[in-house]
Amino acid sequence: MRWWKVLGVAGIAGVAATGVLIAKDERRRRAYEPHEIRERLHARHAEAVETAAELEAGPDLDDAPR
Protein backbone atom coordinates (compact mmCIF):
# COMPACT_ATOMS: atom_id res chain seq x y z
CA MET A 1 0.00 0.00 0.00
CA ARG A 2 1.34 3.42 -0.87
CA TRP A 3 1.95 6.05 1.81
CA TRP A 4 -0.73 8.43 0.47
CA LYS A 5 -3.35 5.70 0.72
CA VAL A 6 -2.36 5.06 4.32
CA LEU A 7 -2.50 8.78 4.97
CA GLY A 8 -5.97 8.97 3.37
CA VAL A 9 -7.26 6.05 5.47
CA ALA A 10 -5.81 7.63 8.61
CA GLY A 11 -7.49 10.94 7.74
CA ILE A 12 -10.86 9.28 7.24
CA ALA A 13 -10.50 7.40 10.52
CA GLY A 14 -9.62 10.65 12.30
CA VAL A 15 -12.67 12.45 10.90
CA ALA A 16 -14.91 9.54 11.87
CA ALA A 17 -13.48 9.44 15.41
CA THR A 18 -13.99 13.18 15.79
CA GLY A 19 -17.59 12.84 14.65
CA VAL A 20 -18.20 10.10 17.21
CA LEU A 21 -16.80 12.26 20.01
CA ILE A 22 -18.90 15.25 18.97
CA ALA A 23 -22.06 13.14 18.81
CA LYS A 24 -21.33 11.63 22.23
CA ASP A 25 -20.78 15.09 23.74
CA GLU A 26 -24.00 16.36 22.17
CA ARG A 27 -25.99 13.45 23.62
CA ARG A 28 -24.50 14.12 27.05
CA ARG A 29 -25.35 17.82 26.79
CA ARG A 30 -28.93 17.16 25.71
CA ALA A 31 -29.45 14.66 28.53
CA TYR A 32 -29.83 17.51 31.05
CA GLU A 33 -33.29 18.67 31.98
CA PRO A 34 -33.89 22.43 31.75
CA HIS A 35 -34.15 22.78 35.55
CA GLU A 36 -30.79 21.00 35.95
CA ILE A 37 -29.13 23.41 33.53
CA ARG A 38 -30.70 26.37 35.35
CA GLU A 39 -29.47 25.08 38.74
CA ARG A 40 -25.95 24.57 37.41
CA LEU A 41 -25.86 28.04 35.87
CA HIS A 42 -27.09 29.62 39.11
CA ALA A 43 -24.42 27.74 41.09
CA ARG A 44 -21.67 28.82 38.66
CA HIS A 45 -22.89 32.42 38.81
CA ALA A 46 -22.91 32.41 42.62
CA GLU A 47 -19.37 31.03 42.64
CA ALA A 48 -18.22 33.69 40.18
CA VAL A 49 -19.81 36.48 42.24
CA GLU A 50 -18.14 35.13 45.39
CA THR A 51 -14.74 34.96 43.67
CA ALA A 52 -15.13 38.49 42.32
CA ALA A 53 -16.02 39.79 45.80
CA GLU A 54 -12.95 38.09 47.28
CA LEU A 55 -10.73 39.62 44.59
CA GLU A 56 -12.19 43.09 45.17
CA ALA A 57 -11.62 42.81 48.90
CA GLY A 58 -7.94 42.17 48.36
CA PRO A 59 -5.67 40.09 50.54
CA ASP A 60 -6.42 39.77 54.24
CA LEU A 61 -3.34 41.37 55.77
CA ASP A 62 -4.27 40.41 59.34
CA ASP A 63 -3.55 36.75 58.53
CA ALA A 64 -0.20 37.47 56.84
CA PRO A 65 2.88 35.87 58.45
CA ARG A 66 5.24 38.25 60.22
PDB file of N, CA and C in Angstrom:
ATOM      1  N   MET A   1       0.850  -1.175   0.000  1.00  0.00           N
ATOM      2  CA  MET A   1       0.000   0.000   0.000  1.00  0.00           C
ATOM      3  C   MET A   1       0.895   1.237   0.000  1.00  0.00           C
ATOM      4  N   ARG A   2       0.550   2.191  -0.765  1.00  0.00           N
ATOM      5  CA  ARG A   2       1.335   3.420  -0.867  1.00  0.00           C
ATOM      6  C   ARG A   2       1.075   4.309   0.342  1.00  0.00           C
ATOM      7  N   TRP A   3       2.041   5.194   0.626  1.00  0.00           N
ATOM      8  CA  TRP A   3       1.947   6.053   1.807  1.00  0.00           C
ATOM      9  C   TRP A   3       0.759   7.010   1.738  1.00  0.00           C
ATOM     10  N   TRP A   4       0.380   7.481   0.558  1.00  0.00           N
ATOM     11  CA  TRP A   4      -0.732   8.434   0.466  1.00  0.00           C
ATOM     12  C   TRP A   4      -2.065   7.742   0.715  1.00  0.00           C
ATOM     13  N   LYS A   5      -2.138   6.448   0.406  1.00  0.00           N
ATOM     14  CA  LYS A   5      -3.354   5.702   0.720  1.00  0.00           C
ATOM     15  C   LYS A   5      -3.476   5.510   2.223  1.00  0.00           C
ATOM     16  N   VAL A   6      -2.359   5.213   2.853  1.00  0.00           N
ATOM     17  CA  VAL A   6      -2.358   5.057   4.317  1.00  0.00           C
ATOM     18  C   VAL A   6      -2.739   6.378   4.968  1.00  0.00           C
ATOM     19  N   LEU A   7      -2.185   7.459   4.446  1.00  0.00           N
ATOM     20  CA  LEU A   7      -2.503   8.782   4.971  1.00  0.00           C
ATOM     21  C   LEU A   7      -3.988   9.098   4.782  1.00  0.00           C
ATOM     22  N   GLY A   8      -4.548   8.742   3.635  1.00  0.00           N
ATOM     23  CA  GLY A   8      -5.971   8.970   3.373  1.00  0.00           C
ATOM     24  C   GLY A   8      -6.857   8.182   4.320  1.00  0.00           C
ATOM     25  N   VAL A   9      -6.498   6.903   4.545  1.00  0.00           N
ATOM     26  CA  VAL A   9      -7.264   6.053   5.466  1.00  0.00           C
ATOM     27  C   VAL A   9      -7.165   6.615   6.883  1.00  0.00           C
ATOM     28  N   ALA A  10      -5.982   7.059   7.273  1.00  0.00           N
ATOM     29  CA  ALA A  10      -5.810   7.635   8.609  1.00  0.00           C
ATOM     30  C   ALA A  10      -6.637   8.913   8.755  1.00  0.00           C
ATOM     31  N   GLY A  11      -6.684   9.715   7.709  1.00  0.00           N
ATOM     32  CA  GLY A  11      -7.485  10.936   7.743  1.00  0.00           C
ATOM     33  C   GLY A  11      -8.963  10.649   7.893  1.00  0.00           C
ATOM     34  N   ILE A  12      -9.449   9.672   7.148  1.00  0.00           N
ATOM     35  CA  ILE A  12     -10.862   9.285   7.236  1.00  0.00           C
ATOM     36  C   ILE A  12     -11.176   8.750   8.629  1.00  0.00           C
ATOM     37  N   ALA A  13     -10.291   7.934   9.171  1.00  0.00           N
ATOM     38  CA  ALA A  13     -10.496   7.400  10.518  1.00  0.00           C
ATOM     39  C   ALA A  13     -10.514   8.530  11.548  1.00  0.00           C
ATOM     40  N   GLY A  14      -9.656   9.520  11.374  1.00  0.00           N
ATOM     41  CA  GLY A  14      -9.623  10.654  12.302  1.00  0.00           C
ATOM     42  C   GLY A  14     -10.899  11.467  12.244  1.00  0.00           C
ATOM     43  N   VAL A  15     -11.409  11.706  11.047  1.00  0.00           N
ATOM     44  CA  VAL A  15     -12.666  12.450  10.896  1.00  0.00           C
ATOM     45  C   VAL A  15     -13.810  11.673  11.528  1.00  0.00           C
ATOM     46  N   ALA A  16     -13.841  10.370  11.300  1.00  0.00           N
ATOM     47  CA  ALA A  16     -14.905   9.542  11.872  1.00  0.00           C
ATOM     48  C   ALA A  16     -14.841   9.549  13.396  1.00  0.00           C
ATOM     49  N   ALA A  17     -13.629   9.440  13.953  1.00  0.00           N
ATOM     50  CA  ALA A  17     -13.476   9.440  15.410  1.00  0.00           C
ATOM     51  C   ALA A  17     -13.905  10.781  16.000  1.00  0.00           C
ATOM     52  N   THR A  18     -13.577  11.859  15.320  1.00  0.00           N
ATOM     53  CA  THR A  18     -13.987  13.182  15.789  1.00  0.00           C
ATOM     54  C   THR A  18     -15.505  13.306  15.775  1.00  0.00           C
ATOM     55  N   GLY A  19     -16.128  12.814  14.740  1.00  0.00           N
ATOM     56  CA  GLY A  19     -17.590  12.839  14.651  1.00  0.00           C
ATOM     57  C   GLY A  19     -18.241  12.055  15.773  1.00  0.00           C
ATOM     58  N   VAL A  20     -17.668  10.914  16.112  1.00  0.00           N
ATOM     59  CA  VAL A  20     -18.201  10.100  17.205  1.00  0.00           C
ATOM     60  C   VAL A  20     -18.099  10.862  18.520  1.00  0.00           C
ATOM     61  N   LEU A  21     -16.973  11.510  18.770  1.00  0.00           N
ATOM     62  CA  LEU A  21     -16.795  12.256  20.010  1.00  0.00           C
ATOM     63  C   LEU A  21     -17.758  13.438  20.093  1.00  0.00           C
ATOM     64  N   ILE A  22     -17.966  14.116  18.980  1.00  0.00           N
ATOM     65  CA  ILE A  22     -18.896  15.248  18.970  1.00  0.00           C
ATOM     66  C   ILE A  22     -20.326  14.768  19.233  1.00  0.00           C
ATOM     67  N   ALA A  23     -20.712  13.679  18.607  1.00  0.00           N
ATOM     68  CA  ALA A  23     -22.058  13.136  18.815  1.00  0.00           C
ATOM     69  C   ALA A  23     -22.251  12.700  20.261  1.00  0.00           C
ATOM     70  N   LYS A  24     -21.243  12.085  20.842  1.00  0.00           N
ATOM     71  CA  LYS A  24     -21.326  11.634  22.233  1.00  0.00           C
ATOM     72  C   LYS A  24     -21.476  12.835  23.165  1.00  0.00           C
ATOM     73  N   ASP A  25     -20.695  13.883  22.926  1.00  0.00           N
ATOM     74  CA  ASP A  25     -20.776  15.089  23.744  1.00  0.00           C
ATOM     75  C   ASP A  25     -22.149  15.734  23.598  1.00  0.00           C
ATOM     76  N   GLU A  26     -22.673  15.762  22.409  1.00  0.00           N
ATOM     77  CA  GLU A  26     -23.997  16.364  22.165  1.00  0.00           C
ATOM     78  C   GLU A  26     -25.080  15.587  22.903  1.00  0.00           C
ATOM     79  N   ARG A  27     -25.005  14.266  22.891  1.00  0.00           N
ATOM     80  CA  ARG A  27     -25.989  13.451  23.622  1.00  0.00           C
ATOM     81  C   ARG A  27     -25.905  13.731  25.110  1.00  0.00           C
ATOM     82  N   ARG A  28     -24.690  13.843  25.629  1.00  0.00           N
ATOM     83  CA  ARG A  28     -24.503  14.116  27.051  1.00  0.00           C
ATOM     84  C   ARG A  28     -25.079  15.494  27.398  1.00  0.00           C
ATOM     85  N   ARG A  29     -24.853  16.475  26.536  1.00  0.00           N
ATOM     86  CA  ARG A  29     -25.352  17.823  26.785  1.00  0.00           C
ATOM     87  C   ARG A  29     -26.876  17.862  26.761  1.00  0.00           C
ATOM     88  N   ARG A  30     -27.468  17.156  25.831  1.00  0.00           N
ATOM     89  CA  ARG A  30     -28.926  17.165  25.713  1.00  0.00           C
ATOM     90  C   ARG A  30     -29.612  16.322  26.774  1.00  0.00           C
ATOM     91  N   ALA A  31     -28.859  15.526  27.515  1.00  0.00           N
ATOM     92  CA  ALA A  31     -29.446  14.665  28.534  1.00  0.00           C
ATOM     93  C   ALA A  31     -29.889  15.464  29.759  1.00  0.00           C
ATOM     94  N   TYR A  32     -29.432  16.700  29.913  1.00  0.00           N
ATOM     95  CA  TYR A  32     -29.828  17.510  31.055  1.00  0.00           C
ATOM     96  C   TYR A  32     -31.242  18.038  30.878  1.00  0.00           C
ATOM     97  N   GLU A  33     -31.975  18.041  31.959  1.00  0.00           N
ATOM     98  CA  GLU A  33     -33.288  18.668  31.975  1.00  0.00           C
ATOM     99  C   GLU A  33     -33.096  20.176  32.117  1.00  0.00           C
ATOM    100  N   PRO A  34     -34.043  20.972  31.648  1.00  0.00           N
ATOM    101  CA  PRO A  34     -33.893  22.432  31.754  1.00  0.00           C
ATOM    102  C   PRO A  34     -33.660  22.921  33.179  1.00  0.00           C
ATOM    103  N   HIS A  35     -34.349  22.328  34.163  1.00  0.00           N
ATOM    104  CA  HIS A  35     -34.151  22.782  35.545  1.00  0.00           C
ATOM    105  C   HIS A  35     -32.744  22.445  36.044  1.00  0.00           C
ATOM    106  N   GLU A  36     -32.160  21.341  35.560  1.00  0.00           N
ATOM    107  CA  GLU A  36     -30.789  21.000  35.948  1.00  0.00           C
ATOM    108  C   GLU A  36     -29.792  22.016  35.390  1.00  0.00           C
ATOM    109  N   ILE A  37     -30.007  22.416  34.148  1.00  0.00           N
ATOM    110  CA  ILE A  37     -29.128  23.411  33.533  1.00  0.00           C
ATOM    111  C   ILE A  37     -29.243  24.731  34.291  1.00  0.00           C
ATOM    112  N   ARG A  38     -30.462  25.120  34.623  1.00  0.00           N
ATOM    113  CA  ARG A  38     -30.697  26.366  35.352  1.00  0.00           C
ATOM    114  C   ARG A  38     -29.990  26.331  36.708  1.00  0.00           C
ATOM    115  N   GLU A  39     -30.117  25.209  37.431  1.00  0.00           N
ATOM    116  CA  GLU A  39     -29.466  25.076  38.741  1.00  0.00           C
ATOM    117  C   GLU A  39     -27.951  25.177  38.620  1.00  0.00           C
ATOM    118  N   ARG A  40     -27.395  24.523  37.606  1.00  0.00           N
ATOM    119  CA  ARG A  40     -25.945  24.565  37.411  1.00  0.00           C
ATOM    120  C   ARG A  40     -25.472  25.975  37.072  1.00  0.00           C
ATOM    121  N   LEU A  41     -26.233  26.670  36.218  1.00  0.00           N
ATOM    122  CA  LEU A  41     -25.860  28.035  35.867  1.00  0.00           C
ATOM    123  C   LEU A  41     -25.941  28.961  37.082  1.00  0.00           C
ATOM    124  N   HIS A  42     -26.977  28.793  37.906  1.00  0.00           N
ATOM    125  CA  HIS A  42     -27.087  29.617  39.111  1.00  0.00           C
ATOM    126  C   HIS A  42     -25.927  29.350  40.064  1.00  0.00           C
ATOM    127  N   ALA A  43     -25.542  28.088  40.206  1.00  0.00           N
ATOM    128  CA  ALA A  43     -24.422  27.742  41.092  1.00  0.00           C
ATOM    129  C   ALA A  43     -23.115  28.334  40.563  1.00  0.00           C
ATOM    130  N   ARG A  44     -22.888  28.248  39.249  1.00  0.00           N
ATOM    131  CA  ARG A  44     -21.672  28.822  38.660  1.00  0.00           C
ATOM    132  C   ARG A  44     -21.652  30.332  38.809  1.00  0.00           C
ATOM    133  N   HIS A  45     -22.815  30.978  38.658  1.00  0.00           N
ATOM    134  CA  HIS A  45     -22.888  32.422  38.809  1.00  0.00           C
ATOM    135  C   HIS A  45     -22.581  32.823  40.253  1.00  0.00           C
ATOM    136  N   ALA A  46     -23.165  32.106  41.212  1.00  0.00           N
ATOM    137  CA  ALA A  46     -22.909  32.415  42.618  1.00  0.00           C
ATOM    138  C   ALA A  46     -21.427  32.261  42.944  1.00  0.00           C
ATOM    139  N   GLU A  47     -20.801  31.235  42.411  1.00  0.00           N
ATOM    140  CA  GLU A  47     -19.370  31.026  42.636  1.00  0.00           C
ATOM    141  C   GLU A  47     -18.552  32.160  42.020  1.00  0.00           C
ATOM    142  N   ALA A  48     -18.941  32.601  40.834  1.00  0.00           N
ATOM    143  CA  ALA A  48     -18.217  33.689  40.179  1.00  0.00           C
ATOM    144  C   ALA A  48     -18.371  34.993  40.947  1.00  0.00           C
ATOM    145  N   VAL A  49     -19.569  35.266  41.455  1.00  0.00           N
ATOM    146  CA  VAL A  49     -19.805  36.477  42.244  1.00  0.00           C
ATOM    147  C   VAL A  49     -18.972  36.435  43.520  1.00  0.00           C
ATOM    148  N   GLU A  50     -18.926  35.284  44.161  1.00  0.00           N
ATOM    149  CA  GLU A  50     -18.137  35.130  45.392  1.00  0.00           C
ATOM    150  C   GLU A  50     -16.651  35.354  45.117  1.00  0.00           C
ATOM    151  N   THR A  51     -16.154  34.790  44.037  1.00  0.00           N
ATOM    152  CA  THR A  51     -14.743  34.956  43.673  1.00  0.00           C
ATOM    153  C   THR A  51     -14.434  36.412  43.364  1.00  0.00           C
ATOM    154  N   ALA A  52     -15.334  37.082  42.653  1.00  0.00           N
ATOM    155  CA  ALA A  52     -15.128  38.494  42.322  1.00  0.00           C
ATOM    156  C   ALA A  52     -15.112  39.344  43.586  1.00  0.00           C
ATOM    157  N   ALA A  53     -15.982  39.036  44.541  1.00  0.00           N
ATOM    158  CA  ALA A  53     -16.022  39.787  45.795  1.00  0.00           C
ATOM    159  C   ALA A  53     -14.726  39.585  46.581  1.00  0.00           C
ATOM    160  N   GLU A  54     -14.209  38.367  46.580  1.00  0.00           N
ATOM    161  CA  GLU A  54     -12.950  38.092  47.276  1.00  0.00           C
ATOM    162  C   GLU A  54     -11.795  38.846  46.627  1.00  0.00           C
ATOM    163  N   LEU A  55     -11.790  38.906  45.294  1.00  0.00           N
ATOM    164  CA  LEU A  55     -10.726  39.621  44.593  1.00  0.00           C
ATOM    165  C   LEU A  55     -10.812  41.124  44.830  1.00  0.00           C
ATOM    166  N   GLU A  56     -12.024  41.663  44.912  1.00  0.00           N
ATOM    167  CA  GLU A  56     -12.195  43.086  45.169  1.00  0.00           C
ATOM    168  C   GLU A  56     -11.744  43.449  46.574  1.00  0.00           C
ATOM    169  N   ALA A  57     -11.980  42.543  47.514  1.00  0.00           N
ATOM    170  CA  ALA A  57     -11.624  42.813  48.898  1.00  0.00           C
ATOM    171  C   ALA A  57     -10.118  42.865  49.084  1.00  0.00           C
ATOM    172  N   GLY A  58      -9.398  42.187  48.250  1.00  0.00           N
ATOM    173  CA  GLY A  58      -7.938  42.171  48.356  1.00  0.00           C
ATOM    174  C   GLY A  58      -7.481  41.160  49.387  1.00  0.00           C
ATOM    175  N   PRO A  59      -6.182  41.068  49.597  1.00  0.00           N
ATOM    176  CA  PRO A  59      -5.666  40.092  50.543  1.00  0.00           C
ATOM    177  C   PRO A  59      -5.978  40.513  51.979  1.00  0.00           C
ATOM    178  N   ASP A  60      -6.169  39.521  52.831  1.00  0.00           N
ATOM    179  CA  ASP A  60      -6.422  39.773  54.243  1.00  0.00           C
ATOM    180  C   ASP A  60      -5.076  39.899  54.940  1.00  0.00           C
ATOM    181  N   LEU A  61      -4.672  41.123  55.224  1.00  0.00           N
ATOM    182  CA  LEU A  61      -3.337  41.369  55.772  1.00  0.00           C
ATOM    183  C   LEU A  61      -3.212  40.988  57.239  1.00  0.00           C
ATOM    184  N   ASP A  62      -4.352  40.808  57.939  1.00  0.00           N
ATOM    185  CA  ASP A  62      -4.275  40.412  59.341  1.00  0.00           C
ATOM    186  C   ASP A  62      -3.761  38.983  59.490  1.00  0.00           C
ATOM    187  N   ASP A  63      -3.975  38.143  58.472  1.00  0.00           N
ATOM    188  CA  ASP A  63      -3.546  36.748  58.534  1.00  0.00           C
ATOM    189  C   ASP A  63      -2.152  36.540  57.930  1.00  0.00           C
ATOM    190  N   ALA A  64      -1.506  37.603  57.493  1.00  0.00           N
ATOM    191  CA  ALA A  64      -0.201  37.469  56.844  1.00  0.00           C
ATOM    192  C   ALA A  64       0.860  37.104  57.873  1.00  0.00           C
ATOM    193  N   PRO A  65       1.812  36.221  57.499  1.00  0.00           N
ATOM    194  CA  PRO A  65       2.878  35.868  58.447  1.00  0.00           C
ATOM    195  C   PRO A  65       3.795  37.053  58.679  1.00  0.00           C
ATOM    196  N   ARG A  66       4.363  37.131  59.875  1.00  0.00           N
ATOM    197  CA  ARG A  66       5.239  38.255  60.224  1.00  0.00           C
ATOM    198  C   ARG A  66       6.651  37.800  60.396  1.00  0.00           C
TER     199      ARG A  66
END
